[in-house]
């Protein structure tokens, strides 16, 4: 609640003094353009708009000079050294994986201790530029990072990739983390690595599935449609998808339908901000129309527009919905909460036997351009992908596929669990070369400011699938400044 | 003749002493209130992502407030909220305060006052969370509607295009009602009881009493209530951020939330500052006439 404005009763002299003070402040403030150095209003030499690249000069130099805990000797592989090092981390709250990994790392390298700050992903997204500029952590969970790379806030990891052999991994794993100078993704220097890579598809409740006679995952979109109709007729909520607040979860089924109707390539081009890319393609129009059909046939819970992620999970776990569109980061959790009663399948193709694609992205972690212990952070990222114990943690705690070489060690997973199912699905996506980044990651704001309101309007009957794609494309172009 | 300059010197010294006393507070005020305001005005003239280089764009950010429907729409929503945040609490507050005054002596009046003021003590975020539960599809509101046979009306209030804004408005009204009631009740206690006695002797009923004595005497208190609640409506953020985050489909987007999204999600610090400055001007333009209208006139 805002405070009451106190009505001023100034004498003429006080007013004059006040005006003078405000004017003096205004003059100091107006001397520097925002973005030049710190956010303070200290006068700088350049009157008017002197553009300054914050940290621009340091970005290149950081890699050579940033390591303190490392061996330092030229030619030696980057490591954490043997002297005591305190690594700073800025992680996402609610995910046990990074903490489990850092704990194990400290066990194996006792000279390294971790000082970790945690926030929700939305908070990290908002804080990322300032945190990286003012208080650079060694290792950080990253949001959409084109702008961060463009502003020279992230360390270019190419030399580490060469030193550790990350460039020998399947190229698709790190493709999404490459950013070229113009801010488009897919090519250019590597600016982050993953702790693992996750993938989305459809989880189903096995008991409810048995009730409607579903014995195996659907092989085509049409089969999925008939399952949805059967569930609806049986009085079971077919899909409890979250679509409330600022994170419209209908982007999950929409993108899965896009994957069923068209190839992944053009969608990735759009997400990677390739010049001329559009989301408003004929196959995506088909996908949007299909989603609209699901909405109008009542396949989603009635209150999806006020349902948040936590509510969706609790309904699914509580047996109140047959399907949810979600990611394998829930595998570990679901194996615990609904042991034996949960299955997973990838979005089926439109034609039987067709190729399959899915949203699949690395759990992105980067190193600040001005990080104090860049070498040690890179060593840690490499350890996560190569150490046997770390890879086991990535699967068991993270529920997703570890990063790394195609023939790297895979921990055994109990058959019949949903974790086994998601890992198998990941292998299928690899075979079909069907990994896509999330359509919400195209620009920093396209999720909250375009996909979400448009998808919510579609649920409310105020937007058609065709108009939605056109509207998102328009917002996308204005956000990219095209 | 001799004493005049001495008195002048003394008053000058007194003025300096006065300024010395004010200086620390003024310094804090200048650094933490005036300076950010000035800087916001400065930022609003640039296109800036908050970190990188900035570009001077003059008044273009202000122009976009009129041309972009998402920005102007949020301002329209804020004005709609005035009905719930301001009109409802003040009118209801007047009625409730008048009723409590009638039963001032009974214990019930004290209980009523406490209960009504309770929302003021609860953080707005907590209020938003509790109301999100109450208004959810399986929440208390819909259950209660079912009990009285209105189950067909039940819906996910905060996820409904028609009802999300009124639903958010109801939360605001609930929060602000207690403050208005208490302020108006305090105002009523300072009214001379003999006025009521005289009116009653002249044969006036409670309605006439209210219209001819209570209402005119409360002019200033009503002014304060309307000012506070109109500002709360125009500058609303917390309740909406917690309950709907502007959704569904921007139907509850307000300038406060839009500023937040612009600055932190879209990284358009200049555009966010422009909307902030515009919002400040808008609040002043609404509040100053109210202050003038409700000023005590001799």
XYZ file of C-alpha atoms in Angstrom:
780
model
C 0.000 0.000 0.000
C 1.402 3.382 -0.947
C 1.954 5.867 1.844
C -0.218 8.905 2.177
C 1.232 11.923 0.408
C 1.800 14.627 2.983
C 0.569 17.961 1.658
C 3.546 20.327 1.603
C 3.175 23.765 3.166
C 6.339 25.483 1.979
C 7.359 29.055 2.572
C 8.691 30.759 -0.490
C 12.302 30.410 0.712
C 11.955 26.718 1.374
C 10.439 26.218 -2.026
C 13.345 27.990 -3.628
C 15.869 25.901 -1.725
C 13.990 22.727 -2.643
C 13.832 23.650 -6.293
C 17.548 24.405 -6.250
C 18.306 21.028 -4.702
C 16.132 19.149 -7.177
C 17.647 21.096 -10.044
C 21.144 20.276 -8.828
C 20.240 16.600 -8.698
C 18.690 16.782 -12.125
C 21.873 18.266 -13.529
C 24.061 15.565 -11.996
C 21.753 12.862 -13.242
C 21.461 14.223 -16.746
C 25.216 14.282 -17.219
C 25.499 10.566 -17.807
C 23.428 8.312 -19.968
C 22.210 5.113 -18.389
C 24.415 2.173 -19.043
C 27.651 4.035 -18.767
C 29.424 2.328 -15.933
C 27.381 1.797 -12.800
C 23.775 2.736 -12.300
C 24.667 5.673 -10.093
C 24.183 9.207 -11.285
C 27.833 10.160 -10.993
C 28.789 12.612 -13.692
C 30.817 11.150 -16.503
C 32.876 12.916 -19.099
C 30.528 12.312 -21.961
C 27.482 14.549 -21.919
C 24.548 13.125 -23.793
C 24.489 9.492 -24.763
C 27.933 8.045 -24.612
C 27.397 4.353 -25.244
C 29.463 2.136 -23.051
C 29.929 -1.570 -23.283
C 29.891 -2.667 -19.665
C 32.501 -5.300 -19.194
C 33.088 -5.499 -22.914
C 36.808 -5.176 -22.646
C 37.048 -7.649 -19.812
C 35.119 -10.432 -21.504
C 37.983 -11.520 -23.679
C 40.635 -11.067 -21.075
C 38.728 -12.743 -18.274
C 39.449 -16.246 -19.356
C 43.167 -15.845 -19.131
C 43.274 -13.921 -15.908
C 40.268 -15.096 -13.991
C 41.610 -18.263 -12.495
C 43.045 -18.037 -9.043
C 42.623 -21.587 -7.821
C 43.976 -23.057 -11.034
C 47.428 -24.245 -11.711
C 48.118 -21.117 -13.676
C 50.915 -22.715 -15.619
C 50.526 -22.236 -19.341
C 49.360 -25.335 -21.162
C 48.096 -27.178 -18.062
C 44.458 -28.301 -18.243
C 42.113 -26.032 -16.268
C 41.391 -27.424 -12.817
C 40.478 -26.383 -9.302
C 44.071 -26.723 -8.103
C 44.888 -27.875 -4.600
C 44.644 -24.631 -2.635
C 41.344 -23.982 -0.805
C 38.770 -22.413 -3.129
C 35.325 -21.101 -2.301
C 33.147 -21.250 -5.393
C 30.146 -18.946 -5.657
C 27.007 -20.311 -7.272
C 23.639 -18.814 -8.189
C 21.185 -21.697 -8.618
C 17.511 -22.303 -9.141
C 15.571 -23.121 -6.033
C 13.395 -26.228 -5.877
C 15.742 -28.460 -7.854
C 17.923 -30.773 -5.764
C 20.272 -31.724 -8.626
C 22.873 -28.896 -8.522
C 23.201 -29.118 -4.742
C 23.650 -32.908 -4.918
C 26.352 -32.449 -7.546
C 28.264 -29.743 -5.677
C 28.150 -31.815 -2.480
C 29.600 -34.815 -4.301
C 32.209 -32.586 -5.944
C 33.368 -31.301 -2.554
C 33.605 -34.915 -1.382
C 35.946 -35.719 -4.257
C 37.829 -32.380 -4.167
C 37.879 -31.338 -0.490
C 39.722 -28.098 -1.227
C 36.630 -26.784 -3.025
C 33.724 -25.473 -0.984
C 30.566 -23.933 -2.384
C 28.739 -20.770 -1.403
C 25.373 -20.999 -3.120
C 22.557 -18.516 -3.456
C 19.210 -19.844 -4.659
C 16.244 -18.107 -6.270
C 13.231 -19.033 -8.322
C 13.788 -19.166 -12.059
C 11.682 -16.051 -12.661
C 13.820 -14.147 -10.151
C 17.015 -15.397 -11.777
C 15.689 -14.274 -15.155
C 15.087 -10.799 -13.824
C 18.323 -10.572 -11.866
C 20.679 -12.195 -14.352
C 22.112 -9.098 -16.066
C 22.682 -7.145 -12.866
C 24.029 -10.133 -10.950
C 26.462 -10.992 -13.722
C 27.554 -7.344 -13.983
C 27.786 -6.361 -10.321
C 28.291 -9.549 -8.339
C 29.518 -12.155 -10.829
C 29.092 -15.734 -9.577
C 31.471 -18.458 -10.722
C 28.646 -20.717 -11.803
C 25.117 -19.658 -12.560
C 21.833 -21.172 -13.725
C 21.008 -19.147 -16.822
C 17.756 -17.986 -18.340
C 17.438 -17.127 -22.050
C 20.971 -15.893 -22.651
C 21.261 -14.157 -26.035
C 21.075 -10.740 -24.435
C 23.509 -11.707 -21.677
C 26.056 -12.821 -24.259
C 25.468 -9.718 -26.364
C 26.116 -7.549 -23.308
C 29.401 -9.428 -22.701
C 28.295 -10.718 -19.318
C 29.053 -14.386 -20.001
C 32.353 -16.119 -20.473
C 33.092 -17.569 -23.911
C 33.704 -21.266 -23.151
C 35.195 -22.287 -26.501
C 38.736 -22.761 -25.219
C 37.449 -24.920 -22.369
C 35.384 -26.900 -24.870
C 38.580 -27.596 -26.780
C 40.660 -28.331 -23.665
C 38.100 -30.767 -22.236
C 36.923 -32.235 -25.525
C 33.321 -31.004 -25.316
C 33.534 -30.391 -29.041
C 33.619 -34.186 -29.479
C 30.127 -34.558 -27.941
C 27.079 -34.856 -30.223
C 26.822 -31.334 -31.631
C 23.097 -31.048 -30.935
C 23.724 -31.099 -27.167
C 25.531 -27.784 -27.142
C 23.995 -26.190 -30.240
C 21.395 -24.301 -28.230
C 24.140 -22.757 -26.090
C 26.058 -21.208 -28.980
C 25.407 -17.549 -29.622
C 26.758 -15.604 -32.559
C 27.697 -11.943 -32.440
C 24.289 -10.758 -33.693
C 22.543 -12.554 -30.815
C 21.110 -15.427 -32.858
C 21.681 -18.902 -31.482
C 22.805 -22.269 -32.806
C 26.190 -21.138 -34.075
C 29.043 -19.088 -32.650
C 30.973 -19.304 -29.398
C 29.730 -21.559 -26.591
C 28.415 -19.538 -23.662
C 27.149 -22.250 -21.309
C 27.042 -25.958 -20.625
C 24.349 -28.190 -19.197
C 24.143 -30.216 -15.989
C 21.994 -32.626 -18.012
C 19.466 -32.271 -20.784
C 15.783 -32.595 -20.209
C 12.924 -33.370 -22.523
C 9.155 -33.038 -22.527
C 6.384 -35.380 -23.471
C 3.234 -36.777 -21.926
C 2.974 -38.410 -18.514
C -0.046 -40.622 -17.897
C -1.723 -42.160 -14.892
C -1.649 -45.929 -15.461
C -4.722 -46.703 -13.323
C -6.867 -44.143 -15.130
C -5.443 -45.330 -18.459
C -6.515 -48.897 -17.649
C -10.034 -47.635 -16.929
C -10.407 -46.376 -20.496
C -8.686 -49.401 -22.000
C -5.403 -47.714 -22.804
C -2.814 -50.494 -22.715
C -0.001 -48.904 -24.687
C 1.021 -45.372 -25.672
C -0.768 -44.028 -28.774
C 1.076 -44.428 -32.078
C -0.523 -41.486 -33.903
C -2.120 -38.157 -33.073
C -5.474 -39.658 -34.082
C -5.046 -42.431 -31.511
C -4.237 -39.831 -28.862
C -7.394 -37.956 -29.870
C -9.515 -41.044 -29.372
C -7.953 -41.658 -25.942
C -8.770 -38.077 -24.960
C -12.365 -38.574 -26.095
C -12.653 -41.861 -24.182
C -11.375 -40.240 -21.001
C -13.790 -37.344 -21.435
C -16.708 -39.724 -21.945
C -15.677 -41.717 -18.878
C -15.826 -38.569 -16.749
C -12.047 -38.389 -16.314
C -10.325 -35.042 -16.884
C -8.189 -35.857 -19.937
C -5.475 -33.200 -19.414
C -4.852 -30.938 -16.400
C -2.417 -28.530 -18.017
C -1.253 -25.395 -16.188
C -2.022 -22.174 -18.045
C -2.468 -19.578 -15.314
C -0.316 -16.661 -14.218
C 2.542 -15.468 -16.378
C 3.667 -18.924 -17.500
C 1.198 -20.324 -19.960
C 1.791 -24.061 -19.892
C -0.237 -24.569 -23.073
C 3.022 -23.900 -24.867
C 3.877 -27.527 -23.955
C 1.011 -29.260 -25.821
C 1.230 -26.670 -28.595
C 4.883 -27.334 -29.283
C 4.358 -31.063 -29.043
C 1.622 -30.778 -31.676
C 3.963 -28.650 -33.792
C 6.466 -31.498 -33.563
C 3.824 -33.934 -34.764
C 2.830 -31.851 -37.793
C 6.145 -30.499 -39.033
C 9.920 -30.796 -38.860
C 11.866 -29.449 -35.890
C 14.352 -27.419 -37.968
C 12.249 -24.343 -38.821
C 10.978 -24.153 -35.240
C 14.549 -24.188 -33.937
C 15.497 -21.481 -36.455
C 12.716 -19.353 -35.035
C 13.756 -20.014 -31.438
C 17.366 -19.258 -32.345
C 16.291 -15.887 -33.796
C 17.611 -16.705 -37.283
C 16.861 -13.812 -39.640
C 13.632 -14.309 -41.569
C 12.397 -17.178 -39.387
C 8.687 -17.356 -38.709
C 6.506 -19.378 -36.362
C 3.465 -18.747 -38.559
C 3.969 -21.715 -40.906
C 1.298 -23.997 -42.434
C 2.267 -26.986 -40.262
C 2.253 -24.854 -37.118
C -1.171 -23.540 -38.163
C -2.368 -27.158 -38.237
C -0.907 -27.688 -34.752
C -2.574 -24.572 -33.364
C -5.889 -25.554 -34.927
C -5.580 -28.990 -33.357
C -4.920 -27.471 -29.939
C -7.974 -25.283 -30.424
C -10.006 -28.409 -31.185
C -8.801 -29.982 -27.912
C -9.877 -26.852 -26.070
C -13.312 -26.690 -27.655
C -13.927 -30.398 -27.109
C -13.262 -29.893 -23.400
C -10.163 -32.089 -23.137
C -8.525 -29.725 -20.658
C -9.639 -29.053 -17.097
C -12.221 -26.264 -17.036
C -10.115 -23.918 -14.905
C -6.806 -24.227 -16.782
C -6.499 -20.447 -17.033
C -6.171 -20.184 -13.265
C -4.194 -23.407 -12.786
C -0.539 -22.994 -11.890
C 2.251 -25.545 -12.204
C 2.066 -26.718 -8.587
C -1.706 -27.184 -8.827
C -1.286 -29.204 -12.027
C 1.245 -31.500 -10.348
C -0.897 -32.031 -7.279
C -3.935 -32.871 -9.412
C -2.008 -35.341 -11.542
C -0.384 -36.995 -8.553
C -3.769 -37.030 -6.825
C -5.217 -39.071 -9.692
C -7.506 -36.316 -10.977
C -6.195 -36.224 -14.529
C -5.179 -38.824 -17.104
C -2.437 -36.830 -18.876
C -0.135 -33.899 -18.323
C 2.346 -32.410 -20.777
C 5.515 -31.991 -18.751
C 9.236 -32.686 -18.666
C 11.477 -35.504 -17.469
C 12.723 -33.298 -14.625
C 9.662 -34.659 -12.789
C 10.628 -38.315 -13.427
C 12.433 -38.807 -10.119
C 9.650 -37.068 -8.237
C 6.861 -39.037 -9.948
C 8.650 -42.346 -9.419
C 8.558 -41.538 -5.731
C 5.047 -40.081 -5.479
C 3.155 -42.424 -7.823
C 5.486 -45.410 -7.859
C 4.364 -47.953 -10.449
C 1.356 -45.887 -11.491
C 2.913 -43.453 -13.943
C 3.990 -43.797 -17.557
C 5.547 -41.542 -20.158
C 5.419 -41.330 -23.934
C 6.603 -38.908 -26.561
C 4.060 -36.984 -28.600
C 3.052 -39.468 -31.315
C 3.598 -38.479 -34.964
C 0.721 -37.513 -37.261
C 1.390 -40.583 -39.466
C 2.196 -43.946 -37.902
C 5.916 -44.615 -37.859
C 6.806 -40.968 -38.498
C 9.755 -39.253 -36.875
C 9.308 -37.855 -33.408
C 10.502 -34.608 -31.926
C 10.336 -33.027 -28.487
C 11.303 -29.992 -26.553
C 14.707 -30.946 -25.253
C 17.161 -28.519 -23.766
C 20.228 -28.609 -21.547
C 19.824 -27.475 -17.951
C 21.849 -24.394 -18.714
C 24.700 -23.272 -16.480
C 27.194 -20.584 -17.397
C 30.203 -18.798 -16.020
C 30.190 -15.045 -15.477
C 32.562 -13.070 -17.704
C 34.087 -11.651 -14.544
C 34.009 -14.863 -12.489
C 36.866 -15.227 -10.012
C 37.273 -18.990 -10.466
C 36.370 -19.582 -14.083
C 38.812 -22.496 -14.488
C 37.375 -24.347 -11.521
C 33.796 -23.731 -12.707
C 34.643 -25.152 -16.143
C 36.384 -28.096 -14.498
C 33.226 -28.724 -12.483
C 31.019 -28.647 -15.605
C 33.335 -31.150 -17.254
C 33.303 -33.352 -14.141
C 29.466 -33.350 -14.167
C 29.488 -34.761 -17.701
C 32.315 -37.265 -17.278
C 32.483 -38.497 -13.690
C 30.645 -41.772 -13.122
C 29.237 -40.739 -9.766
C 28.141 -37.360 -11.166
C 26.356 -38.995 -14.101
C 24.563 -41.327 -11.696
C 23.376 -38.313 -9.704
C 22.248 -36.568 -12.908
C 19.974 -39.521 -13.704
C 18.789 -40.482 -10.219
C 18.310 -37.031 -8.749
C 17.814 -34.990 -11.906
C 15.701 -37.589 -13.704
C 17.216 -36.599 -17.039
C 19.934 -37.661 -19.440
C 23.483 -36.571 -18.526
C 25.476 -34.426 -20.945
C 28.564 -35.798 -22.605
C 29.888 -38.201 -25.197
C 27.445 -40.611 -26.836
C 29.265 -43.674 -25.451
C 29.729 -42.303 -21.930
C 28.813 -44.328 -18.831
C 25.092 -44.654 -18.118
C 23.955 -45.683 -14.643
C 21.552 -48.616 -14.460
C 17.926 -47.604 -14.023
C 15.221 -49.828 -12.545
C 13.023 -51.217 -15.314
C 9.394 -50.151 -15.299
C 10.076 -46.797 -13.688
C 9.095 -43.593 -15.453
C 12.757 -42.535 -15.324
C 13.576 -45.547 -17.506
C 10.780 -44.527 -19.868
C 12.003 -40.933 -20.213
C 15.599 -42.026 -20.765
C 14.443 -44.390 -23.512
C 12.407 -41.578 -25.049
C 15.520 -39.391 -24.999
C 17.366 -42.018 -27.023
C 14.527 -42.056 -29.587
C 14.724 -38.258 -29.946
C 18.454 -38.609 -30.483
C 17.888 -41.179 -33.249
C 15.260 -39.013 -34.971
C 17.388 -35.878 -34.503
C 14.258 -34.277 -33.079
C 15.547 -32.098 -30.243
C 14.013 -28.632 -30.127
C 14.519 -25.828 -27.679
C 11.398 -24.499 -25.960
C 9.396 -21.987 -28.036
C 9.204 -19.827 -24.906
C 12.971 -19.262 -25.092
C 13.008 -17.369 -28.379
C 13.347 -13.985 -26.706
C 13.531 -12.896 -23.093
C 9.913 -11.747 -23.031
C 8.077 -13.846 -25.614
C 6.827 -16.343 -23.007
C 5.300 -13.995 -20.457
C 4.264 -11.258 -22.866
C 3.155 -13.108 -25.952
C 2.668 -16.877 -25.737
C 0.977 -16.748 -22.341
C -1.654 -14.053 -22.983
C -2.353 -15.423 -26.459
C -2.778 -19.017 -25.266
C -4.987 -17.829 -22.415
C -7.112 -15.924 -24.919
C -7.423 -19.090 -26.975
C -8.793 -20.940 -23.943
C -11.206 -18.062 -23.339
C -12.438 -18.307 -26.927
C -11.078 -14.861 -27.753
C -8.329 -15.981 -30.117
C -8.105 -18.514 -32.926
C -5.043 -20.649 -33.501
C -4.273 -18.876 -36.779
C -4.498 -15.393 -35.301
C -2.450 -16.461 -32.302
C 0.559 -17.444 -34.415
C 0.372 -14.186 -36.370
C 0.168 -12.220 -33.143
C 3.116 -14.051 -31.571
C 5.168 -13.509 -34.725
C 4.444 -9.773 -34.565
C 5.472 -9.545 -30.896
C 8.598 -11.595 -31.606
C 9.691 -9.238 -34.347
C 9.111 -6.160 -32.243
C 11.004 -7.721 -29.312
C 13.949 -8.520 -31.554
C 13.794 -5.029 -33.013
C 13.239 -6.273 -36.568
C 15.648 51.580 14.616
C 18.484 49.869 16.435
C 16.595 46.716 17.263
C 15.463 45.821 13.770
C 18.720 44.458 12.347
C 19.296 42.492 15.582
C 15.950 40.845 15.293
C 16.740 40.063 11.651
C 20.028 38.456 12.640
C 18.317 36.389 15.300
C 15.652 35.145 12.914
C 18.314 34.366 10.342
C 20.194 32.335 12.938
C 16.964 30.585 13.839
C 16.381 29.772 10.187
C 19.879 28.280 9.901
C 19.273 26.179 13.005
C 15.987 25.074 11.504
C 17.685 24.031 8.313
C 20.325 22.129 10.270
C 17.580 20.114 11.927
C 15.911 19.438 8.621
C 19.120 18.693 6.736
C 19.617 15.002 7.656
C 16.026 14.106 6.843
C 16.106 16.163 3.685
C 19.328 14.526 2.578
C 17.846 11.072 2.997
C 14.695 12.192 1.214
C 16.696 13.719 -1.608
C 18.885 10.677 -2.114
C 16.215 8.006 -1.795
C 13.106 9.749 -3.108
C 13.945 12.763 -5.251
C 17.023 11.349 -6.940
C 15.313 8.128 -8.129
C 12.439 10.237 -9.426
C 14.765 12.465 -11.397
C 16.699 9.459 -12.671
C 13.460 7.798 -13.784
C 12.628 10.858 -15.848
C 16.108 10.700 -17.341
C 15.869 6.962 -18.106
C 12.498 7.457 -19.741
C 14.200 9.384 -22.523
C 16.503 6.496 -23.434
C 16.187 3.039 -24.863
C 18.182 0.907 -22.453
C 18.256 -2.771 -21.461
C 19.570 -2.035 -17.970
C 23.153 -3.138 -18.605
C 24.478 -2.417 -22.072
C 24.701 0.777 -24.058
C 21.803 3.196 -24.124
C 20.301 5.163 -26.985
C 18.681 8.579 -26.689
C 15.128 8.374 -28.035
C 13.613 11.613 -26.717
C 9.886 11.358 -26.065
C 9.340 8.220 -28.146
C 8.734 6.062 -25.055
C 5.940 8.420 -24.042
C 4.436 8.323 -27.520
C 4.205 4.539 -27.325
C 2.013 4.817 -24.223
C -0.718 6.161 -26.497
C -0.162 3.947 -29.505
C 0.408 0.543 -27.915
C -2.815 -1.063 -26.808
C -1.078 -3.241 -24.177
C 0.223 -0.134 -22.400
C -2.903 1.991 -22.676
C -5.056 -1.045 -21.814
C -3.292 -1.410 -18.480
C -4.140 2.210 -17.645
C -7.808 1.633 -18.521
C -7.829 -1.400 -16.186
C -6.435 0.747 -13.372
C -9.335 3.170 -13.772
C -11.827 0.300 -13.685
C -10.241 -0.832 -10.429
C -11.069 2.553 -8.860
C -14.705 1.396 -8.641
C -13.660 -1.555 -6.456
C -10.707 -0.100 -4.601
C -12.235 3.316 -3.919
C -15.965 3.627 -4.475
C -17.002 0.381 -2.778
C -14.849 0.718 0.380
C -15.765 4.379 0.922
C -19.517 3.903 0.489
C -19.614 0.660 2.466
C -17.230 2.187 5.022
C -19.613 5.099 5.562
C -22.572 2.799 6.099
C -20.665 0.484 8.418
C -19.123 3.335 10.415
C -22.538 4.945 10.844
C -23.970 1.630 12.059
C -21.081 1.032 14.451
C -21.498 4.552 15.828
C -25.130 3.758 16.644
C -24.023 0.808 18.735
C -20.818 2.471 19.953
C -21.357 1.450 23.554
C -21.849 -2.257 22.951
C -19.016 -4.769 22.940
C -19.988 -5.786 19.430
C -18.783 -2.423 18.088
C -15.272 -3.121 19.306
C -15.284 -6.602 17.816
C -16.605 -5.287 14.508
C -13.913 -2.611 14.403
C -11.179 -5.181 15.026
C -12.499 -7.620 12.451
C -12.868 -4.901 9.835
C -9.398 -3.559 10.431
C -7.790 -6.990 10.312
C -7.100 -6.934 6.544
C -4.887 -3.897 7.136
C -2.619 -5.932 9.366
C -2.234 -8.783 6.873
C 0.439 -8.313 4.211
C -1.136 -7.832 0.785
C 0.762 -10.829 -0.535
C -0.826 -13.065 2.085
C -4.234 -11.593 1.311
C -3.664 -12.317 -2.368
C -2.713 -15.925 -1.677
C -5.680 -16.552 0.623
C -8.094 -15.038 -1.884
C -6.572 -17.082 -4.708
C -7.560 -20.177 -2.742
C -10.997 -18.831 -1.943
C -11.661 -17.962 -5.579
C -10.186 -21.120 -7.133
C -12.470 -23.560 -8.926
C -12.702 -25.811 -5.872
C -12.397 -22.944 -3.391
C -14.746 -21.730 -0.704
C -16.548 -19.183 -2.869
C -17.639 -21.798 -5.391
C -18.511 -24.289 -2.647
C -20.657 -21.677 -0.946
C -22.391 -20.932 -4.250
C -23.095 -24.656 -4.542
C -24.655 -24.767 -1.063
C -27.154 -22.032 -1.890
C -28.058 -23.654 -5.187
C -26.030 -21.365 -7.421
C -23.582 -24.058 -8.496
C -24.110 -23.143 -12.128
C -22.568 -19.718 -11.496
C -19.390 -21.269 -10.091
C -16.264 -20.784 -12.168
C -12.508 -20.244 -11.838
C -12.980 -16.574 -11.049
C -9.364 -15.495 -11.468
C -8.990 -17.387 -14.744
C -12.130 -15.996 -16.371
C -11.902 -13.173 -18.900
C -15.085 -11.461 -17.723
C -14.655 -11.911 -14.000
C -10.909 -11.795 -13.318
C -10.744 -7.997 -12.998
C -13.835 -7.727 -10.748
C -12.488 -10.653 -8.694
C -9.210 -8.844 -8.168
C -11.240 -5.733 -7.378
C -13.112 -7.588 -4.647
C -9.809 -8.488 -2.977
C -8.803 -4.822 -3.039
C -12.170 -3.732 -1.679
C -11.847 -6.250 1.141
C -8.387 -4.950 2.029
C -9.305 -1.266 1.942
C -12.736 -1.439 3.580
C -11.308 -1.679 7.097
C -9.057 1.325 6.685
C -11.897 3.474 5.366
C -14.290 2.345 8.085
C -11.826 3.121 10.838
C -10.884 6.524 9.436
C -14.524 7.495 9.015
C -15.412 6.191 12.471
C -12.625 8.296 13.965
C -14.021 11.276 12.110
C -17.490 10.619 13.484
C -16.331 10.584 17.082
C -15.166 14.187 16.810
C -18.626 15.384 15.763
C -20.281 17.291 18.624
C -23.012 14.983 20.083
C -25.190 17.996 20.816
C -25.732 18.401 17.074
C -27.376 14.995 16.957
C -29.377 15.784 20.052
C -30.660 18.985 18.487
C -31.510 17.191 15.288
C -33.378 14.505 17.154
C -35.362 17.131 19.067
C -36.292 18.601 15.705
C -37.636 15.198 14.731
C -34.870 13.994 12.392
C -34.522 10.260 11.775
C -31.219 8.371 11.407
C -31.165 8.900 7.636
C -31.672 12.633 7.972
C -29.029 12.760 10.730
C -26.582 10.966 8.483
C -27.244 13.221 5.514
C -27.314 16.545 7.312
C -24.744 16.124 10.076
C -22.475 13.107 9.618
C -21.761 13.412 5.921
C -20.839 17.139 5.844
C -18.692 16.773 8.970
C -16.742 13.920 7.392
C -15.731 15.878 4.299
C -12.012 15.733 5.126
C -11.996 12.105 6.216
C -13.811 11.099 3.049
C -11.200 13.102 1.158
C -8.395 11.132 2.787
C -10.153 7.813 2.155
C -10.788 8.586 -1.494
C -7.210 9.818 -1.967
C -5.636 6.755 -0.402
C -7.884 4.296 -2.211
C -7.611 5.965 -5.608
C -3.823 5.809 -5.299
C -4.097 2.162 -4.256
C -6.180 1.464 -7.360
C -3.992 3.307 -9.847
C -0.706 2.098 -8.371
C -1.891 -1.450 -7.554
C 0.672 -4.214 -7.896
C 0.914 -6.794 -5.094
C -2.607 -8.202 -5.141
C -2.599 -8.614 -8.892
C 0.925 -9.980 -9.066
C 0.015 -12.680 -6.569
C -3.472 -13.576 -7.767
C -3.374 -13.364 -11.588
C -0.024 -11.916 -12.721
C -1.984 -9.823 -15.204
C -3.785 -12.781 -16.794
C -5.746 -14.262 -18.291
C -4.593 -12.669 -21.511
C -3.740 -9.245 -20.019
C -7.293 -8.798 -18.707
C -6.006 -7.767 -15.276
C -2.833 -6.017 -16.422
C -2.285 -2.755 -14.542
C 0.439 -0.115 -14.973
C 2.316 -1.200 -11.830
C 2.649 -4.761 -13.118
C 3.367 -3.610 -16.674
C 6.245 -1.462 -15.375
C 7.643 -4.500 -13.610
C 7.373 -6.685 -16.720
C 8.864 -3.992 -18.931
C 11.823 -3.407 -16.641
C 12.648 -6.958 -15.569
C 11.254 -9.315 -18.209
C 11.442 -7.275 -21.390
C 14.461 -5.276 -20.179
C 13.078 -2.018 -21.541
C 14.140 0.174 -18.655
C 13.403 3.358 -20.618
C 9.886 2.317 -21.526
C 9.246 1.160 -17.949
C 10.441 4.525 -16.605
C 8.213 6.386 -19.058
C 5.175 4.418 -17.909
C 6.239 5.049 -14.288
C 6.459 8.783 -14.835
C 3.142 8.770 -16.689
C 1.559 6.839 -13.820
C 2.854 9.391 -11.314
C 1.399 12.249 -13.356
C -1.871 10.356 -13.662
C -2.071 9.765 -9.911
C -1.401 13.437 -9.222
C -3.972 14.475 -11.818
C -6.585 12.341 -10.066
C -5.632 13.056 -6.480
C -5.042 16.812 -6.544
C -8.638 17.655 -7.610
C -9.921 15.319 -4.882
C -7.767 17.118 -2.322
C -9.050 20.463 -3.578
C -12.684 19.390 -3.566
C -12.604 18.005 -0.055
C -10.566 20.807 1.494
C -12.157 22.366 4.578
C -13.492 25.753 3.558
C -14.271 28.508 6.033
